[in-house]
Short mmCIF file of C-alpha atoms and ligand atoms in Angstrom, two decimals:
data_model
loop_
_atom_site.label_atom_id
_atom_site.label_comp_id
_atom_site.label_asym_id
_atom_site.label_seq_id
_atom_site.Cartn_x
_atom_site.Cartn_y
_atom_site.Cartn_z
CA MET A 1 -19.66 -126.13 56.88
CA PRO A 2 -18.60 -125.98 53.20
CA GLU A 3 -17.26 -129.26 51.85
CA LYS A 4 -13.51 -129.17 51.59
CA THR A 5 -11.78 -129.33 48.21
CA VAL A 6 -10.23 -132.74 47.70
CA LYS A 7 -6.94 -132.64 45.85
CA VAL A 8 -6.69 -135.03 42.95
CA PHE A 9 -3.54 -136.65 41.64
CA ASP A 10 -4.27 -138.10 38.24
CA GLY A 11 -3.01 -141.24 36.47
CA HIS A 12 -2.96 -140.06 32.86
CA ASN A 13 -3.22 -137.05 30.60
CA ASP A 14 -2.14 -136.20 27.07
CA THR A 15 -1.65 -132.52 27.78
CA LEU A 16 1.97 -132.51 26.60
CA THR A 17 0.76 -133.28 23.08
CA LYS A 18 -1.34 -130.11 23.17
CA ILE A 19 1.05 -127.58 24.67
CA ARG A 20 4.24 -127.73 22.63
CA HIS A 21 5.95 -125.25 24.90
CA GLY A 22 7.03 -122.24 22.93
CA GLY A 23 6.94 -124.26 19.71
CA PRO A 24 5.41 -122.98 16.50
CA ASN A 25 2.47 -125.39 16.75
CA ALA A 26 1.59 -124.74 20.38
CA GLN A 27 -2.19 -124.69 20.79
CA ARG A 28 -1.97 -123.07 24.15
CA SER A 29 0.34 -122.33 27.05
CA PHE A 30 0.23 -124.45 30.19
CA LEU A 31 0.80 -121.46 32.44
CA GLU A 32 -2.08 -119.32 31.15
CA ARG A 33 -5.76 -120.04 31.36
CA SER A 34 -7.38 -121.27 28.17
CA GLU A 35 -10.83 -122.46 27.18
CA LYS A 36 -9.29 -125.15 24.96
CA GLY A 37 -8.69 -128.70 26.12
CA HIS A 38 -8.79 -129.89 29.71
CA ILE A 39 -5.73 -128.84 31.71
CA ASP A 40 -3.65 -125.74 32.29
CA LEU A 41 -2.19 -124.52 35.56
CA PRO A 42 -4.95 -122.02 36.45
CA ARG A 43 -7.71 -124.53 35.71
CA ALA A 44 -5.85 -127.27 37.59
CA ARG A 45 -5.63 -125.05 40.67
CA GLU A 46 -9.31 -124.13 40.45
CA GLY A 47 -10.39 -127.78 40.26
CA GLY A 48 -7.98 -129.13 42.89
CA LEU A 49 -5.87 -131.03 40.36
CA ALA A 50 -2.54 -131.35 42.16
CA GLY A 51 -0.65 -133.06 39.36
CA GLY A 52 -0.49 -136.27 37.41
CA PHE A 53 1.21 -138.60 34.98
CA PHE A 54 2.03 -136.59 31.85
CA ALA A 55 2.30 -138.83 28.81
CA ILE A 56 4.69 -138.37 25.93
CA PHE A 57 2.97 -139.92 22.95
CA THR A 58 4.27 -140.13 19.38
CA SER A 59 1.55 -140.17 16.71
CA SER A 60 1.68 -142.66 13.88
CA PRO A 61 2.08 -140.90 10.56
CA ASN A 62 -1.06 -141.36 8.42
CA TYR A 63 -2.80 -143.14 11.29
CA GLU A 64 -6.29 -142.76 9.89
CA ARG A 65 -5.47 -144.30 6.54
CA VAL A 66 -3.42 -147.28 7.64
CA VAL A 67 -5.11 -150.66 7.61
CA ASP A 68 -2.39 -153.28 7.98
CA PRO A 69 -2.13 -156.73 9.46
CA LEU A 70 -0.17 -156.64 12.69
CA VAL A 71 3.44 -157.66 12.33
CA GLY A 72 4.72 -159.28 15.47
CA ALA A 73 8.17 -159.65 16.97
CA ASP A 74 10.78 -161.11 14.64
CA GLY A 75 8.73 -160.10 11.63
CA GLN A 76 5.99 -162.74 12.03
CA THR A 77 2.64 -161.70 10.72
CA VAL A 78 -0.11 -162.02 13.26
CA PRO A 79 -2.91 -164.38 12.11
CA GLU A 80 -5.73 -162.96 10.02
CA ALA A 81 -8.27 -163.13 12.84
CA TRP A 82 -6.27 -160.55 14.74
CA SER A 83 -5.92 -158.19 11.82
CA VAL A 84 -7.41 -154.87 12.77
CA PRO A 85 -7.00 -151.28 11.60
CA LEU A 86 -4.18 -150.53 14.00
CA PRO A 87 -1.23 -148.44 12.96
CA PRO A 88 1.88 -150.47 12.12
CA LYS A 89 5.07 -150.32 14.15
CA LEU A 90 6.45 -146.84 14.45
CA ASP A 91 9.99 -146.02 13.34
CA ARG A 92 12.21 -145.65 16.40
CA ARG A 93 13.99 -142.61 14.99
CA ILE A 94 10.66 -140.75 14.70
CA ALA A 95 9.68 -141.73 18.24
CA THR A 96 13.07 -140.90 19.77
CA SER A 97 13.30 -137.52 18.14
CA TRP A 98 9.74 -136.59 19.13
CA THR A 99 10.16 -137.90 22.69
CA LEU A 100 13.34 -135.89 23.27
CA SER A 101 11.68 -132.79 21.89
CA VAL A 102 8.63 -133.09 24.17
CA MET A 103 10.82 -133.89 27.20
CA SER A 104 12.83 -130.78 26.50
CA ASP A 105 9.58 -128.78 26.25
CA LEU A 106 8.54 -130.09 29.64
CA PHE A 107 11.85 -129.23 31.32
CA ARG A 108 11.75 -125.73 29.81
CA LEU A 109 8.18 -125.31 31.03
CA GLU A 110 9.26 -126.43 34.50
CA ALA A 111 12.10 -123.89 34.50
CA GLU A 112 9.86 -121.09 33.25
CA SER A 113 7.17 -121.85 35.85
CA ASP A 114 9.44 -120.47 38.57
CA GLY A 115 8.72 -123.26 41.02
CA ALA A 116 5.01 -123.63 40.25
CA ILE A 117 5.60 -126.95 38.44
CA SER A 118 7.95 -129.74 39.42
CA VAL A 119 8.86 -132.92 37.55
CA VAL A 120 8.98 -135.40 40.42
CA ARG A 121 11.35 -138.36 40.60
CA THR A 122 10.75 -139.60 44.16
CA THR A 123 7.69 -140.01 46.35
CA ALA A 124 9.31 -137.60 48.82
CA GLU A 125 9.20 -134.95 46.09
CA LEU A 126 5.62 -135.90 45.24
CA ARG A 127 4.58 -135.62 48.90
CA ARG A 128 6.24 -132.22 49.17
CA CYS A 129 4.34 -131.00 46.10
CA LEU A 130 1.04 -132.32 47.44
CA SER A 131 1.58 -130.50 50.71
CA ASP A 132 2.94 -127.17 49.43
CA GLY A 133 0.79 -126.81 46.31
CA THR A 134 3.52 -127.22 43.67
CA PHE A 135 1.96 -128.86 40.61
CA ALA A 136 3.57 -132.33 40.36
CA VAL A 137 4.38 -133.94 37.03
CA ILE A 138 5.34 -137.59 36.63
CA LEU A 139 7.06 -138.20 33.32
CA HIS A 140 5.41 -141.08 31.45
CA ILE A 141 6.12 -142.44 27.98
CA GLU A 142 3.06 -144.03 26.37
CA GLY A 143 4.25 -146.72 23.94
CA ALA A 144 7.95 -147.61 24.16
CA GLU A 145 8.88 -146.97 20.53
CA ALA A 146 11.63 -144.56 21.55
CA ILE A 147 13.42 -147.37 23.39
CA ASP A 148 15.80 -149.81 21.71
CA SER A 149 15.95 -153.57 22.31
CA LYS A 150 19.19 -153.20 24.31
CA LEU A 151 17.30 -150.78 26.59
CA GLU A 152 20.08 -148.18 26.43
CA ALA A 153 17.63 -145.35 25.87
CA LEU A 154 15.61 -146.57 28.87
CA ASP A 155 18.58 -145.97 31.19
CA VAL A 156 19.07 -142.48 29.79
CA PHE A 157 15.37 -141.59 29.99
CA TYR A 158 15.34 -142.83 33.58
CA GLU A 159 18.25 -140.59 34.51
CA ALA A 160 16.40 -137.69 32.87
CA GLY A 161 13.33 -138.33 35.03
CA LEU A 162 11.21 -141.05 33.41
CA ARG A 163 9.27 -142.87 36.12
CA SER A 164 6.42 -144.54 34.20
CA LEU A 165 6.29 -146.40 30.89
CA GLY A 166 3.66 -148.12 28.77
CA PRO A 167 5.39 -150.92 26.80
CA VAL A 168 2.79 -150.37 24.07
CA TRP A 169 0.18 -147.93 22.91
CA SER A 170 -2.55 -149.40 20.67
CA ARG A 171 -0.07 -150.63 18.07
CA PRO A 172 2.73 -153.23 18.05
CA THR A 173 6.20 -152.43 19.36
CA ILE A 174 9.36 -154.52 19.64
CA PHE A 175 8.15 -155.29 23.17
CA GLY A 176 4.54 -156.39 22.72
CA HIS A 177 1.12 -155.76 21.23
CA GLY A 178 -1.51 -153.15 21.96
CA VAL A 179 -5.26 -153.63 21.82
CA PRO A 180 -7.38 -152.03 19.10
CA PHE A 181 -10.09 -149.47 19.83
CA ASP A 182 -12.98 -151.78 19.16
CA PHE A 183 -16.36 -152.65 20.65
CA PRO A 184 -17.55 -155.08 21.80
CA ARG A 185 -14.39 -157.14 21.90
CA SER A 186 -12.21 -159.13 24.25
CA PRO A 187 -8.73 -157.78 25.09
CA ASP A 188 -7.35 -161.17 23.97
CA THR A 189 -6.28 -159.80 20.60
CA GLY A 190 -2.85 -161.25 19.93
CA PRO A 191 0.43 -162.63 21.25
CA GLY A 192 2.12 -161.67 24.50
CA LEU A 193 5.39 -159.92 25.25
CA THR A 194 8.43 -160.52 23.08
CA ALA A 195 11.79 -161.52 24.60
CA ALA A 196 12.72 -157.82 24.53
CA GLY A 197 9.42 -157.06 26.27
CA ARG A 198 10.28 -159.42 29.09
CA ARG A 199 13.71 -157.81 29.46
CA LEU A 200 11.99 -154.41 29.51
CA VAL A 201 9.79 -155.43 32.45
CA GLU A 202 12.78 -156.73 34.42
CA ARG A 203 14.80 -153.59 33.72
CA CYS A 204 11.89 -151.32 34.70
CA ASN A 205 11.58 -153.24 37.97
CA LYS A 206 15.28 -152.84 38.60
CA LEU A 207 15.34 -149.11 37.85
CA GLY A 208 12.04 -148.45 39.60
CA ILE A 209 9.92 -147.40 36.62
CA LEU A 210 6.18 -148.05 36.86
CA ILE A 211 4.91 -150.29 34.05
CA ASP A 212 1.56 -149.11 32.73
CA LEU A 213 -0.64 -151.98 31.56
CA SER A 214 -3.16 -149.73 29.78
CA HIS A 215 -3.30 -150.51 26.02
CA LEU A 216 -1.55 -153.87 26.48
CA ASN A 217 -3.41 -156.94 25.24
CA LEU A 218 -4.48 -159.81 27.49
CA LYS A 219 -1.51 -162.15 26.90
CA GLY A 220 0.90 -159.26 27.38
CA PHE A 221 -0.86 -158.37 30.63
CA TRP A 222 -0.41 -161.93 31.95
CA ASP A 223 3.24 -161.93 30.89
CA VAL A 224 3.90 -158.74 32.86
CA SER A 225 1.95 -160.18 35.77
CA ALA A 226 4.17 -163.31 35.75
CA ILE A 227 7.46 -161.39 35.58
CA SER A 228 6.99 -158.12 37.43
CA GLN A 229 7.90 -157.73 41.09
CA ALA A 230 5.99 -154.43 41.33
CA PRO A 231 2.27 -153.83 41.95
CA LEU A 232 0.31 -154.14 38.68
CA VAL A 233 -1.04 -150.80 37.46
CA ALA A 234 -3.31 -149.69 34.65
CA THR A 235 -3.07 -145.90 34.82
CA HIS A 236 -6.13 -145.21 32.63
CA ALA A 237 -8.67 -147.99 32.08
CA CYS A 238 -12.14 -149.07 33.21
CA ALA A 239 -14.06 -152.29 33.92
CA TRP A 240 -14.66 -154.55 30.91
CA SER A 241 -17.72 -156.09 32.56
CA LEU A 242 -19.43 -152.68 32.33
CA SER A 243 -18.13 -151.63 28.90
CA GLN A 244 -16.72 -154.28 26.58
CA THR A 245 -13.84 -152.49 24.90
CA PRO A 246 -10.47 -154.28 24.85
CA ARG A 247 -9.02 -151.14 26.49
CA ASN A 248 -10.85 -152.11 29.68
CA LEU A 249 -9.92 -154.74 32.26
CA THR A 250 -11.66 -158.09 32.68
CA ASP A 251 -12.63 -159.32 36.13
CA GLU A 252 -9.65 -161.70 36.15
CA GLN A 253 -7.30 -158.83 35.31
CA LEU A 254 -8.85 -156.72 38.08
CA ASP A 255 -8.35 -159.61 40.52
CA ALA A 256 -4.67 -159.88 39.57
CA ILE A 257 -4.21 -156.14 40.04
CA GLY A 258 -5.83 -156.35 43.47
CA GLU A 259 -3.73 -159.35 44.53
CA SER A 260 -0.52 -157.56 43.50
CA GLY A 261 -1.42 -154.51 45.61
CA GLY A 262 -1.80 -152.48 42.43
CA LEU A 263 -4.12 -149.87 41.05
CA VAL A 264 -6.61 -148.98 38.32
CA GLY A 265 -6.87 -145.31 37.35
CA ILE A 266 -10.48 -144.99 36.18
CA ASN A 267 -10.52 -143.45 32.69
CA TYR A 268 -13.05 -140.66 31.97
CA ALA A 269 -13.25 -141.45 28.22
CA VAL A 270 -16.95 -141.82 27.44
CA GLY A 271 -16.24 -144.64 24.97
CA PHE A 272 -14.71 -146.74 27.78
CA LEU A 273 -17.36 -145.83 30.37
CA ARG A 274 -20.61 -146.37 28.51
CA ALA A 275 -22.31 -149.77 28.37
CA ASP A 276 -22.95 -149.19 24.64
CA GLY A 277 -19.31 -148.21 23.99
CA ASP A 278 -20.38 -145.08 22.10
CA GLY A 279 -17.53 -142.60 22.21
CA SER A 280 -18.96 -140.26 19.58
CA GLY A 281 -20.36 -137.73 22.03
CA GLU A 282 -23.75 -137.98 20.34
CA PHE A 283 -25.31 -139.04 23.63
CA LYS A 284 -24.81 -137.32 26.96
CA THR A 285 -22.73 -139.31 29.44
CA PRO A 286 -23.36 -138.49 33.11
CA LEU A 287 -20.52 -138.08 35.60
CA THR A 288 -22.00 -140.97 37.54
CA GLU A 289 -20.60 -143.30 34.86
CA ILE A 290 -17.12 -142.68 36.28
CA VAL A 291 -18.41 -143.46 39.77
CA ARG A 292 -20.14 -146.60 38.45
CA HIS A 293 -16.83 -148.04 37.21
CA ALA A 294 -14.97 -146.97 40.36
CA THR A 295 -17.65 -148.64 42.49
CA TYR A 296 -17.45 -151.84 40.45
CA VAL A 297 -13.67 -152.05 40.87
CA ALA A 298 -13.86 -151.11 44.57
CA ASP A 299 -16.54 -153.75 45.22
CA ARG A 300 -14.54 -156.42 43.42
CA ILE A 301 -10.96 -155.80 44.64
CA GLY A 302 -11.17 -153.07 47.28
CA VAL A 303 -11.16 -149.28 47.31
CA GLU A 304 -7.41 -149.26 47.96
CA HIS A 305 -6.99 -150.40 44.34
CA VAL A 306 -9.01 -147.58 42.74
CA ALA A 307 -7.62 -144.26 41.50
CA LEU A 308 -8.39 -141.73 38.79
CA GLY A 309 -6.79 -141.74 35.33
CA SER A 310 -8.64 -139.00 33.50
CA ASP A 311 -7.23 -139.17 29.95
CA PHE A 312 -7.62 -135.36 30.04
CA ASP A 313 -6.60 -133.80 26.71
CA GLY A 314 -6.65 -137.28 25.13
CA ALA A 315 -10.30 -138.30 25.08
CA ARG A 316 -13.91 -137.14 25.00
CA ILE A 317 -15.03 -136.89 28.62
CA PRO A 318 -18.48 -136.37 30.24
CA GLU A 319 -19.89 -132.89 29.51
CA ASP A 320 -20.70 -132.26 33.16
CA LEU A 321 -17.03 -132.60 33.99
CA GLY A 322 -15.92 -130.28 31.19
CA ASP A 323 -12.27 -129.89 32.15
CA ALA A 324 -10.05 -129.91 35.26
CA THR A 325 -12.25 -127.26 36.89
CA GLY A 326 -15.08 -129.83 37.02
CA LEU A 327 -13.27 -132.18 39.42
CA PRO A 328 -15.17 -130.94 42.50
CA ARG A 329 -18.37 -132.08 40.74
CA LEU A 330 -16.83 -135.53 40.30
CA ILE A 331 -15.86 -135.63 43.97
CA LYS A 332 -19.44 -134.66 44.83
CA ALA A 333 -20.71 -137.53 42.66
CA PHE A 334 -18.57 -139.90 44.75
CA ARG A 335 -20.03 -138.40 47.96
CA ASP A 336 -23.56 -138.67 46.56
CA ALA A 337 -22.91 -142.36 45.79
CA GLY A 338 -22.08 -142.92 49.46
CA PHE A 339 -18.28 -143.00 49.39
CA ALA A 340 -16.77 -142.04 52.76
CA GLU A 341 -14.45 -139.03 52.82
CA GLN A 342 -11.54 -141.29 53.73
CA ASP A 343 -12.15 -143.54 50.72
CA ILE A 344 -12.48 -140.54 48.41
CA GLU A 345 -9.01 -139.43 49.52
CA LEU A 346 -7.64 -142.90 48.80
CA ILE A 347 -9.05 -142.74 45.29
CA ALA A 348 -8.08 -139.11 44.74
CA PHE A 349 -4.36 -139.42 45.62
CA ARG A 350 -3.41 -141.61 48.56
CA ASN A 351 -3.48 -144.91 46.66
CA TRP A 352 -1.02 -143.48 44.14
CA LEU A 353 1.41 -142.62 46.93
CA ARG A 354 1.26 -146.16 48.30
CA VAL A 355 1.81 -147.81 44.92
CA LEU A 356 4.62 -145.44 43.92
CA ASP A 357 6.31 -146.01 47.29
CA GLN A 358 6.37 -149.71 46.42
CA THR A 359 7.38 -149.25 42.79
CA TRP A 360 10.02 -146.53 42.65
CA ARG A 361 13.49 -146.74 44.10
CA GLU A 362 14.29 -143.54 45.92
ZN1 ZN B 1 -3.78 -144.01 26.49
#
């Protein structure tokens, strides 16, 4: 009997940054098959990708050239030891304007898809998509620069469909501090949430917006953990014990996620998977590296706390995976490692349903 295709619901992609819908800089269309990047609708269908968290991310202008000390909340400069080549805070007007533009792109794409794509706002809608084959999109904002300290924009984004938010990307915001891309290094890279950051967590809980802990530093993580009533979730991260980048989660962080009933979406970025932290692509990274991290997290806190968070269209991923069409090879790697079919389904989409049921307000 041929092995059945397992549908995958994914914790993170940066595809929206690559498919400016109808815009002059669009690299490709989402509705037509391309060889570029990792996801479009035809390739998603071929690989069994049923949907995922679609991030809206605003780039820092001149990111490559900026080497500034971090400036914390209330204008304090973060101590020298924490100074790293991270971009400085991003101007809210730039982030708001970009975020609205990409959201509009997404809604136009949804309309043009004629029912093939749906931006989901409830788990009932997500379940319907998973059963009838509609490609499901969860709207996520990665780095909360587009949101003001009074959280007015948050309410409006929620009404528009926002259901997941990262308080920071790897740069400071008015809410907290992100970790640098560095190796080997602890995620304890600076201060925790600001007062506005704590209000943000409470408001997200109240509205039913998932708080993504990926990119947040260690103190910020513990602050969210102390305040939040929702399961703790890192949508796209790996195990720090296996690859010591501050973007990954320490054993203590994994334990807290497990105790909260939360979830880790295992990131496919080779730089977060490999024991040597090399993200250059110079060395081949086998698919089994993804399974290695998933196994580590499952062994430590239980398979019900493991999911997938590809970072498709945002990172260099193992060559053998290639793009969304390679997902059946990843599922096979899980089978080959001895994962039961039932556990593979938990990892592939069922754990997301459980956590979103507990996080969102219908
Ligand atoms: Zn990210």
